[in-house]
PDB file of C-alpha atoms in Angstrom:
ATOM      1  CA  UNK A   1     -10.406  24.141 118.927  1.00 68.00           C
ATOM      2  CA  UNK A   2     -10.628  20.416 121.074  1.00 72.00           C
ATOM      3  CA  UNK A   3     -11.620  17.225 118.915  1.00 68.00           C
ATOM      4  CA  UNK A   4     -12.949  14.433 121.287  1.00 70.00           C
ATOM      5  CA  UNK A   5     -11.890  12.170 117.980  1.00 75.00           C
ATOM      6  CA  UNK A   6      -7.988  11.528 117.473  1.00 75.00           C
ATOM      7  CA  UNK A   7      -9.081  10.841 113.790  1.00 78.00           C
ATOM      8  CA  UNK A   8     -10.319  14.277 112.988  1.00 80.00           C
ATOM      9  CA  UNK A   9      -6.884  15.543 113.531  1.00 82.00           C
ATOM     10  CA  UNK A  10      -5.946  14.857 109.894  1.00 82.00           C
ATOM     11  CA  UNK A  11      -8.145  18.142 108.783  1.00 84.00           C
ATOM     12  CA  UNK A  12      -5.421  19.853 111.323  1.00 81.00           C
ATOM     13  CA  UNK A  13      -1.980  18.557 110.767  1.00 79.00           C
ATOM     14  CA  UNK A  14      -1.594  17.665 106.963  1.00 77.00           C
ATOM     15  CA  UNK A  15      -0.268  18.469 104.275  1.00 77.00           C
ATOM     16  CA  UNK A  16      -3.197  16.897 101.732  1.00 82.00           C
ATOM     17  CA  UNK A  17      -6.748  18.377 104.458  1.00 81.00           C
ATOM     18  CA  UNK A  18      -4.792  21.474 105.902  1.00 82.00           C
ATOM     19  CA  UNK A  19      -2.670  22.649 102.661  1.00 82.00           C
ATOM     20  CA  UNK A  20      -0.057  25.207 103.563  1.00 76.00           C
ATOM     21  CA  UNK A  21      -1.250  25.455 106.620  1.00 77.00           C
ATOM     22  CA  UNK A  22      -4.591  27.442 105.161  1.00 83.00           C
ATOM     23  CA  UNK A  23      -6.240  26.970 109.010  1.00 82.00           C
ATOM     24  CA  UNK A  24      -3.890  28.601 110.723  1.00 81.00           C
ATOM     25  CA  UNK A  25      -2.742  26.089 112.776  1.00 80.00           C
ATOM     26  CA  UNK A  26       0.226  27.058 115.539  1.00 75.00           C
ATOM     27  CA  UNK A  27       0.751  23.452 117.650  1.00 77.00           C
ATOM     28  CA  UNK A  28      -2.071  20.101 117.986  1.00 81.00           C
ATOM     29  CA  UNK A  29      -1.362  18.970 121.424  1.00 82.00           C
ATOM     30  CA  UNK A  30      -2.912  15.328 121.583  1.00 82.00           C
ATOM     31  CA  UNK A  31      -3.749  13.900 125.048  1.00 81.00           C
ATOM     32  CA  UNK A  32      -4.202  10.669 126.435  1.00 80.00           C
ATOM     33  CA  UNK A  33      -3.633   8.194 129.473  1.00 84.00           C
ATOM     34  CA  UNK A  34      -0.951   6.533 127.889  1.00 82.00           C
ATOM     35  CA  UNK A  35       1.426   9.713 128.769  1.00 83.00           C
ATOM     36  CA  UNK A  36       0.534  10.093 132.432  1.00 85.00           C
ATOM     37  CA  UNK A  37       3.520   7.494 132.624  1.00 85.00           C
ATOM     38  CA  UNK A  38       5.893   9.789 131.891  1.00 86.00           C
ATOM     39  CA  UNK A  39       4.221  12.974 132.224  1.00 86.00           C
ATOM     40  CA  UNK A  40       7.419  15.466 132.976  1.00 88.00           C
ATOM     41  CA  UNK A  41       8.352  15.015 129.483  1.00 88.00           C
ATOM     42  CA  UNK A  42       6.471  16.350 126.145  1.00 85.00           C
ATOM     43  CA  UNK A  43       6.817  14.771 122.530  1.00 86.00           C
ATOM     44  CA  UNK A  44       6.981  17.059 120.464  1.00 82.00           C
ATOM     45  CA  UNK A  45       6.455  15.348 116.486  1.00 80.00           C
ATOM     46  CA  UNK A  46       7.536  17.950 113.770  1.00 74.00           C
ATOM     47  CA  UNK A  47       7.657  17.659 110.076  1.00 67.00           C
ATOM     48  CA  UNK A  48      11.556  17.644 109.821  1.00 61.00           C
ATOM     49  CA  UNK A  49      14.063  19.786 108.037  1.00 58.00           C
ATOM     50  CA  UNK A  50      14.614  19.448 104.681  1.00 56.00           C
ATOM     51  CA  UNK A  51      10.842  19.190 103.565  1.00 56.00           C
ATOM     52  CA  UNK A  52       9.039  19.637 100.116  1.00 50.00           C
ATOM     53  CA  UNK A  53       7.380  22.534 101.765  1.00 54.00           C
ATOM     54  CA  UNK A  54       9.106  25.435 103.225  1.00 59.00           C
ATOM     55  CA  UNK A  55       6.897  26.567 106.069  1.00 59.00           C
ATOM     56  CA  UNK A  56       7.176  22.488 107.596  1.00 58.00           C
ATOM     57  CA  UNK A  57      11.107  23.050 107.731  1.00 62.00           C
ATOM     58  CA  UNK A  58      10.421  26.824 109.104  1.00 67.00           C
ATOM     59  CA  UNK A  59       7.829  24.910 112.010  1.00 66.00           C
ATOM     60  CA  UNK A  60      10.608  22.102 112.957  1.00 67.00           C
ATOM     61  CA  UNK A  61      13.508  25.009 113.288  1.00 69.00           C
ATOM     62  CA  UNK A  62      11.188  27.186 115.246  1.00 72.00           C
ATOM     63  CA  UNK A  63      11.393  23.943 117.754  1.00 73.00           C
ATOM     64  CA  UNK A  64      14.490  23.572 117.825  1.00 74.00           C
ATOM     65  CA  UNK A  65      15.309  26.066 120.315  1.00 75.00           C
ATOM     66  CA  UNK A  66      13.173  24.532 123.083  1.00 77.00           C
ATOM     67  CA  UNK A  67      13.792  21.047 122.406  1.00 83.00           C
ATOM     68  CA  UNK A  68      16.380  19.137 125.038  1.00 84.00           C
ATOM     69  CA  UNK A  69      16.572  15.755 123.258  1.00 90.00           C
ATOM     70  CA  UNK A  70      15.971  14.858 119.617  1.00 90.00           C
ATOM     71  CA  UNK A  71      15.115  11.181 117.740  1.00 92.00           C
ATOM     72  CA  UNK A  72      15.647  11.879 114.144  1.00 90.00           C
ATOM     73  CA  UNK A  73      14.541   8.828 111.869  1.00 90.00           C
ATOM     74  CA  UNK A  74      16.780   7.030 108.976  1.00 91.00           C
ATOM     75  CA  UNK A  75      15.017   4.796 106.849  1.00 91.00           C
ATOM     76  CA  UNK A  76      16.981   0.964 106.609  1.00 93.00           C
ATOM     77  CA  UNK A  77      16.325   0.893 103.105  1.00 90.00           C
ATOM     78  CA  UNK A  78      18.654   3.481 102.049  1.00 85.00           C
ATOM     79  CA  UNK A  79      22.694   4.560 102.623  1.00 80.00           C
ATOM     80  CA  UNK A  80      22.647   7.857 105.116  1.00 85.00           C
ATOM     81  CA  UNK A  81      22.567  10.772 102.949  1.00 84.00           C
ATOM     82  CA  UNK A  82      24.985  13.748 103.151  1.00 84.00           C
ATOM     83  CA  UNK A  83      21.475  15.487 104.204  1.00 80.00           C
ATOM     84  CA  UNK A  84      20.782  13.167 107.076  1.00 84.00           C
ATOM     85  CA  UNK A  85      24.291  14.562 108.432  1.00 88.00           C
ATOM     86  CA  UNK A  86      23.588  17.759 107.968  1.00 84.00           C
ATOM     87  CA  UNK A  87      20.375  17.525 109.861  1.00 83.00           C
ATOM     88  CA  UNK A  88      22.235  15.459 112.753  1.00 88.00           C
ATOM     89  CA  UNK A  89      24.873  18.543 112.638  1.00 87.00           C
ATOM     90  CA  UNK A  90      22.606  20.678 113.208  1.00 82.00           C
ATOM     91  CA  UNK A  91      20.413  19.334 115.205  1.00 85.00           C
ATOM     92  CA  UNK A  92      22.889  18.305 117.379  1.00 86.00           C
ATOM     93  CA  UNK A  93      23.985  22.480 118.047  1.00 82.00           C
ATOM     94  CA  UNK A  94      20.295  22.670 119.914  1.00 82.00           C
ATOM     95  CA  UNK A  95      20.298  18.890 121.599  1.00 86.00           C
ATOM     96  CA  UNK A  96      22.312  17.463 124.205  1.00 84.00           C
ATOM     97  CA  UNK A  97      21.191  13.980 122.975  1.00 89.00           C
ATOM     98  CA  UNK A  98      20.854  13.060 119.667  1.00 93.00           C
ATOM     99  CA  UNK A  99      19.438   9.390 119.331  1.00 94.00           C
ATOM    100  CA  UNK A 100      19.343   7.848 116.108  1.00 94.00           C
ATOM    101  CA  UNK A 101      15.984   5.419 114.649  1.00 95.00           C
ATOM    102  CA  UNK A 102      16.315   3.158 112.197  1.00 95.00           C
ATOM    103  CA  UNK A 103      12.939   3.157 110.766  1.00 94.00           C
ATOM    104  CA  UNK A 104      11.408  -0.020 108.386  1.00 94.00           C
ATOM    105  CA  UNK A 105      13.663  -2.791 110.100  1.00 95.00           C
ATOM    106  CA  UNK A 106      11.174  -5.484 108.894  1.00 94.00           C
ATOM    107  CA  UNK A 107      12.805  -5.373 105.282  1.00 94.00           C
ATOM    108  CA  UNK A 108      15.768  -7.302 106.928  1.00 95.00           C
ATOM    109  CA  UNK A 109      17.191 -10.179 109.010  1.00 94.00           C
ATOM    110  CA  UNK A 110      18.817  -9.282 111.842  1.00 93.00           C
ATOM    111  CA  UNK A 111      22.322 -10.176 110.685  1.00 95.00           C
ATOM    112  CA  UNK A 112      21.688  -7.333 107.867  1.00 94.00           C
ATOM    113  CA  UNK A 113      20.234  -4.952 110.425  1.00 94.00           C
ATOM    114  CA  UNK A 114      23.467  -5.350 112.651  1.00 94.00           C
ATOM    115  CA  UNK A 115      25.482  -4.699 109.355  1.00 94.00           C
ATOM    116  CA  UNK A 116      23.238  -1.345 108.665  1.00 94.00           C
ATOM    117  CA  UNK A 117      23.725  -0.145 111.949  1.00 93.00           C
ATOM    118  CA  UNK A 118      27.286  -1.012 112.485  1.00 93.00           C
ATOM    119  CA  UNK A 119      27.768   1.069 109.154  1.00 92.00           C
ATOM    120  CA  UNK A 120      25.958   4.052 110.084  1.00 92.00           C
ATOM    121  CA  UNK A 121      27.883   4.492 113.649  1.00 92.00           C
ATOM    122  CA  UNK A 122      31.042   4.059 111.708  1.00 92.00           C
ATOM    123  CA  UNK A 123      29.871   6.690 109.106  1.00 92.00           C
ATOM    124  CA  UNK A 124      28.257   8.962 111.174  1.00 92.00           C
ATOM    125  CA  UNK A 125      31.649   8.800 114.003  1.00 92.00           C
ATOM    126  CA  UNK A 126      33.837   9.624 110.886  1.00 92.00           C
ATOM    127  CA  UNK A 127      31.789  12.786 109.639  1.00 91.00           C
ATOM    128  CA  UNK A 128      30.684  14.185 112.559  1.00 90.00           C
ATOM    129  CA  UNK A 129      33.062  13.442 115.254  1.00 90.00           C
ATOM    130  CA  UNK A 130      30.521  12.307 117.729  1.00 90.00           C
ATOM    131  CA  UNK A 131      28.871   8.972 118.478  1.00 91.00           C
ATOM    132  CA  UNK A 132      25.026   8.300 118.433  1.00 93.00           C
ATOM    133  CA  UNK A 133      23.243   5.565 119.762  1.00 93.00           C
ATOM    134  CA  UNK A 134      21.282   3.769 117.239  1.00 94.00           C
ATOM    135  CA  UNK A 135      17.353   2.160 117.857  1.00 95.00           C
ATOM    136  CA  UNK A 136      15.213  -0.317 115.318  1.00 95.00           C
ATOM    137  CA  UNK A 137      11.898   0.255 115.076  1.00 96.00           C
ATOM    138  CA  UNK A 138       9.239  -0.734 112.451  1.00 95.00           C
ATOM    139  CA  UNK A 139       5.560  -0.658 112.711  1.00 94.00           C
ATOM    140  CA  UNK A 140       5.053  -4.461 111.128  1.00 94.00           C
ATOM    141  CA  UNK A 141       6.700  -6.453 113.006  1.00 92.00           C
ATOM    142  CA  UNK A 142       7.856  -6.172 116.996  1.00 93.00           C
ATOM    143  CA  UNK A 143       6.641  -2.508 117.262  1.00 95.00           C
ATOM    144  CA  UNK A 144       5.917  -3.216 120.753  1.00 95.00           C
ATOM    145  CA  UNK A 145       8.879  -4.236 121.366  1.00 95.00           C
ATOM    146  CA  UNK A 146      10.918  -1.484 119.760  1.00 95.00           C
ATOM    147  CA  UNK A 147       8.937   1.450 121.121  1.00 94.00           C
ATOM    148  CA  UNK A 148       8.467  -0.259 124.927  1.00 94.00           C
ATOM    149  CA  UNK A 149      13.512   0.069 124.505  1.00 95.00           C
ATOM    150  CA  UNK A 150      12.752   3.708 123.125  1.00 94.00           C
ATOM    151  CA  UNK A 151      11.555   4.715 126.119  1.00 93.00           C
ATOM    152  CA  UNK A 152      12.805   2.626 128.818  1.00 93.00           C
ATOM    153  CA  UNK A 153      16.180   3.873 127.325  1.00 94.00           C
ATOM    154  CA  UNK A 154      15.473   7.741 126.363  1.00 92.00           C
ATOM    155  CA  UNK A 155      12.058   9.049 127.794  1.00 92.00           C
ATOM    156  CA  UNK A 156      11.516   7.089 131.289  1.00 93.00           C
ATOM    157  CA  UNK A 157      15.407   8.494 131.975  1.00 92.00           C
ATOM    158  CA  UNK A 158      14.184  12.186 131.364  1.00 91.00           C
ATOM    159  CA  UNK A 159      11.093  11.424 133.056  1.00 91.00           C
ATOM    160  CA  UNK A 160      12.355  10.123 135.923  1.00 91.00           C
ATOM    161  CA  UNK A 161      15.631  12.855 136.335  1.00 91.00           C
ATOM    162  CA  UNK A 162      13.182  15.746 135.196  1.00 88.00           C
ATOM    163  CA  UNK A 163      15.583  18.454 137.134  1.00 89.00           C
ATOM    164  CA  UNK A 164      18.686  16.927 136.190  1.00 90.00           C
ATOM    165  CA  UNK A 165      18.111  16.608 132.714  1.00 89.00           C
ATOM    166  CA  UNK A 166      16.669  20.227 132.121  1.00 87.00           C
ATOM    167  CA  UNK A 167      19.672  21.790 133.882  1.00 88.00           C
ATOM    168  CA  UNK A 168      21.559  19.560 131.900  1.00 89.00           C
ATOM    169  CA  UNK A 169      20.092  20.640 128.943  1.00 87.00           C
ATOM    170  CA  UNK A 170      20.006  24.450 129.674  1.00 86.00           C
ATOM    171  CA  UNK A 171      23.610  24.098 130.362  1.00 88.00           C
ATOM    172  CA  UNK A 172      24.536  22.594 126.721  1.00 85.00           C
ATOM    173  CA  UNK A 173      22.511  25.271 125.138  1.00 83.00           C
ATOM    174  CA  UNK A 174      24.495  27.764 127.245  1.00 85.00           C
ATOM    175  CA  UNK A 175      27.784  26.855 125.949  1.00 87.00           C
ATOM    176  CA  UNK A 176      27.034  25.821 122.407  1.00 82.00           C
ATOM    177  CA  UNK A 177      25.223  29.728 122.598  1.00 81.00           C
ATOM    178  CA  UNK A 178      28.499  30.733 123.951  1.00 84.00           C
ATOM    179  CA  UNK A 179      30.718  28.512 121.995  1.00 84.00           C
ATOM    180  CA  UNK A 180      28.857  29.877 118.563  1.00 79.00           C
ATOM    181  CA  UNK A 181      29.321  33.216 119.483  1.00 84.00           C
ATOM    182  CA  UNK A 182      32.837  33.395 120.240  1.00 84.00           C
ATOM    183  CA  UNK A 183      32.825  31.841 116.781  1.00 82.00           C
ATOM    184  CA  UNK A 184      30.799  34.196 114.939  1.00 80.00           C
ATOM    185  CA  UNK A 185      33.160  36.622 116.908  1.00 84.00           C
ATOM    186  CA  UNK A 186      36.544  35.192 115.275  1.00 83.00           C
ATOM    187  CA  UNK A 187      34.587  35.557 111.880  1.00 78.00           C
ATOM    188  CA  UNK A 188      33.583  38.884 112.664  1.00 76.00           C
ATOM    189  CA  UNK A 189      37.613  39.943 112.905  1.00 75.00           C
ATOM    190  CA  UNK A 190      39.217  38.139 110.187  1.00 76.00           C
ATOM    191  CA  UNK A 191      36.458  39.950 107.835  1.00 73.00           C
ATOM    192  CA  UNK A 192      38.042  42.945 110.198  1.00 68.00           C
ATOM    193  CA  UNK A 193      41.288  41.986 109.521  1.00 69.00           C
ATOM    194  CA  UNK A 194      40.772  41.730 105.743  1.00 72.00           C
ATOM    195  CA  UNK A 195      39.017  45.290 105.555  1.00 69.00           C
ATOM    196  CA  UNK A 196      41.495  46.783 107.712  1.00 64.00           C
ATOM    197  CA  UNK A 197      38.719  48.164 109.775  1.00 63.00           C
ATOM    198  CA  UNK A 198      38.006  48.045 113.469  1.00 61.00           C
ATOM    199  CA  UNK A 199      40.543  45.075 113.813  1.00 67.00           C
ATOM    200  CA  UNK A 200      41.358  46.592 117.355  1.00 71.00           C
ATOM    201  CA  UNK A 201      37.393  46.673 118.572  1.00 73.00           C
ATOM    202  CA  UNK A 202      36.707  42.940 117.545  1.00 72.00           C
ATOM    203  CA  UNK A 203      40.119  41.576 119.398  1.00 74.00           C
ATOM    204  CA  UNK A 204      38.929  43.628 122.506  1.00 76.00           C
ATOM    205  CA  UNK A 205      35.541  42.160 122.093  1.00 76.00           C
ATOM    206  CA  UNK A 206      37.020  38.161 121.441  1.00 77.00           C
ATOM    207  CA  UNK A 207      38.774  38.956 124.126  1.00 79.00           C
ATOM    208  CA  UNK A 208      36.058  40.297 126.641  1.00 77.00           C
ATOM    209  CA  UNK A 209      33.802  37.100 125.693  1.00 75.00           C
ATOM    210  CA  UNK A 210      36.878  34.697 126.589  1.00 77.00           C
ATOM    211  CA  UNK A 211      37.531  36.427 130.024  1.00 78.00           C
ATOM    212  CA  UNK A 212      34.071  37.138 131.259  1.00 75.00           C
ATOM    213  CA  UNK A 213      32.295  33.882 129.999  1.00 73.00           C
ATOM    214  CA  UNK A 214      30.975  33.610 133.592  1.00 72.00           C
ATOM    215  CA  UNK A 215      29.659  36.801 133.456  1.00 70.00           C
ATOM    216  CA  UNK A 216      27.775  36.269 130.001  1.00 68.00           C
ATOM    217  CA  UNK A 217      26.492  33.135 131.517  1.00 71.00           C
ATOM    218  CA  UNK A 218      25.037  35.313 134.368  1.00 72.00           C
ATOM    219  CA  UNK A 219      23.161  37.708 131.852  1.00 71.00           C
ATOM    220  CA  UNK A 220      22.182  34.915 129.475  1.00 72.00           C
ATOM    221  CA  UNK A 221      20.349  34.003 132.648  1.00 71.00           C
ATOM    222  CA  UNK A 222      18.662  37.446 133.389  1.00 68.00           C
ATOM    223  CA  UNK A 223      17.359  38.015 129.832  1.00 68.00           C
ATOM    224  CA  UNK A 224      15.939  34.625 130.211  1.00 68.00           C
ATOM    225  CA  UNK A 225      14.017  35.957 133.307  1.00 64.00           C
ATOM    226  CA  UNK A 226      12.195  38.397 130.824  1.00 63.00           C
ATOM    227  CA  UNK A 227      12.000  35.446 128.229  1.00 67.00           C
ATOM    228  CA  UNK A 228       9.460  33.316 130.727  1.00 69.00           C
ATOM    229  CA  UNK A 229       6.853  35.984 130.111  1.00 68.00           C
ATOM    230  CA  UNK A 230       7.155  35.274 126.800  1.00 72.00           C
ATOM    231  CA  UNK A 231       6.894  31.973 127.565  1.00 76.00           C
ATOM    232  CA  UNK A 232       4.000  32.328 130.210  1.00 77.00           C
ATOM    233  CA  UNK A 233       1.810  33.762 126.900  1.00 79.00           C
ATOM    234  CA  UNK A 234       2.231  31.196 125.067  1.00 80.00           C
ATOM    235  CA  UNK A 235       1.843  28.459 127.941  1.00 80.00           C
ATOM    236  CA  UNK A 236      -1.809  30.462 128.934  1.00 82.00           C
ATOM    237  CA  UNK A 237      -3.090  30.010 125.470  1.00 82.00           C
ATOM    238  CA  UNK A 238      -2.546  26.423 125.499  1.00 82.00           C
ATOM    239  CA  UNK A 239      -3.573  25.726 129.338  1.00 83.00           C
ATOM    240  CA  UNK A 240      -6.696  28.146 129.837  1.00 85.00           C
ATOM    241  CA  UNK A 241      -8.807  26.308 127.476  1.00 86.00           C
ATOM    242  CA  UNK A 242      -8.684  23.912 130.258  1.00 86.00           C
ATOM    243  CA  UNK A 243      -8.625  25.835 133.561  1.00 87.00           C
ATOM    244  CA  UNK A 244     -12.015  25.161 134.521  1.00 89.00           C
ATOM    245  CA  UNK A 245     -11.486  20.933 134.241  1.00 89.00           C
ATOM    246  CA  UNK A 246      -8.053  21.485 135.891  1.00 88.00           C
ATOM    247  CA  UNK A 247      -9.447  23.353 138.850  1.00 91.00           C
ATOM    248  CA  UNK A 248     -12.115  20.603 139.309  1.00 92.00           C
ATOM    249  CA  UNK A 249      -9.617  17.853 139.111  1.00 92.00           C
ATOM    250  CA  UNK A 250      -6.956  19.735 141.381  1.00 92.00           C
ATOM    251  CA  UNK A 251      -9.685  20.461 143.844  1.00 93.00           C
ATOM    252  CA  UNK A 252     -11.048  16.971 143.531  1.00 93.00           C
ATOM    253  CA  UNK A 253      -7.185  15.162 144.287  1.00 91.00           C
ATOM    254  CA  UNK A 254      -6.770  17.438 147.499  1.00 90.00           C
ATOM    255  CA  UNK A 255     -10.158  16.292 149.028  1.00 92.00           C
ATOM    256  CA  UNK A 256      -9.414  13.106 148.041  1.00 91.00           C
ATOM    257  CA  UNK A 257      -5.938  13.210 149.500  1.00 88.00           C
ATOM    258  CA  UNK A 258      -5.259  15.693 152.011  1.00 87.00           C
ATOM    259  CA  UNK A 259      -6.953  14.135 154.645  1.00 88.00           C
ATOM    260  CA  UNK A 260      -4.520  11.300 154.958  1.00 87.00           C
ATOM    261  CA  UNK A 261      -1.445  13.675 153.727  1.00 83.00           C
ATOM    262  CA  UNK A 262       1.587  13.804 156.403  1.00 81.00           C
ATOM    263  CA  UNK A 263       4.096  15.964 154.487  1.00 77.00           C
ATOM    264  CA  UNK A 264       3.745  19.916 154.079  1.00 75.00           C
ATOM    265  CA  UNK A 265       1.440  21.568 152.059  1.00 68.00           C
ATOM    266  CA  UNK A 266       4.590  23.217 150.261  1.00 58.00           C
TER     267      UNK A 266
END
């Protein structure tokens, strides 16, 4: 269903007009000229983990998957919560980069905010073992400000390296695919080990993963080959609703352009 209104998506995408999700609805994809700036990248705004209601945790992880960079947001008000590092944890198993924002900054002075943050690196470098850069941003006071950093510093970067970044990003979720399955392997035989049953089969298997990694990356590959159909469904359903305005506009830019164009029509 398209809204010309930005306001009537509140009967769509919450909790208090859409209860439990009663309309059935999958995504709300929201356009506007403000992205054609950085148009190779998509925002994607889920509910979080962690939420009062089940099904808006089950939408985020179902997101997870597909997502290449992730901003999770801490409120200033209140110490990080053993939560809030369990969601960077395992977040982080999905997201190459992990960027951290530090939401209602207005409550403070600057010297406090510089305390806050300072704090959380610390905290968060001592529990996780990793290091996450760390962004203000309040919608009182300098949200203009704030939001214009976010993206010079996170989205114009992916924007602008589009090819780079999503091998990048395929790669990490290669390894950490790889990496989690040599350790559910490992599980797999001490539970072996313990039962005295098929001890020999597992170590052959641990084994086969460690010395044919390249070759698992190779089929990893393949099945994802069959995985784009998948994908290709679900990308029709969002894109035919607009295939006649897309044609128009496509055929409209060549006319406009071609004419004057002195590169290959490849």
């Amino acid at each position: 269903e398209i809204v010309s209104n930005i306001s009537e998506l509140v009967q769509y995408a919450t909790e208090k007009l859409n209860p439990e999700n009663v309309k059935k609805v999958e995504q709300v994809i929201v356009e506007h000229p403000l992205f054609e700036s950085f148009k190779n990248v998509s925002l994607i705004d889920t509910p979080g983990l962690g939420s009062l209601y089940k099904h808006n945790s089950m939408a985020t992880l179902e997101w997870l998957p597909f997502t290449g960079v992730a901003l999770i947001t801490i409120g200033a008000e209140r110490p990080i919560a053993e939560e809030d590092i369990n969601l960077i944890k395992g977040v982080s198993q999905y997201c190459r980069e992990v960027a951290i924002v530090l939401t209602k900054t207005d409550l403070f002075t600057q010297n406090q905010l510089d305390e806050i943050k300072s704090y959380l690196v610390r905290e968060l470098t001592k529990t996780t073992g990793s290091h996450y850069p760390v962004y203000e941003y309040s919608i009182i006071k300098n949200t203009h400000m704030y939001r214009q950093n976010i993206l010079e510093q996170i989205i114009m970067p992916i924007h602008t390296q589009a090819d780079i970044k999503l091998r990048e990003i395929t790669n990490y979720k290669l390894n950490k695919f790889l990496d989690n399955t040599l350790m559910y392997t490992e599980l797999a035989l001490q539970g072996a080990i313990k039962k005295e049953t098929a001890k020999e089969s597992v170590v052959d298997l641990l084994n086969e993963i460690r010395n044919n990694r390249q070759h698992h990356e190779r089929e990893m590959i393949w099945s994802g080959a069959s995985f784009k159909e998948k994908v290709r469904e679900k990308l029709e359903k969002i894109v035919l609703p607009y295939h006649k305005h897309l044609v128009e506009k496509i055929i409209q830019q060549f006319n406009e352009e071609y004419p004057t164009w002195k590169g290959n029509l490849y």
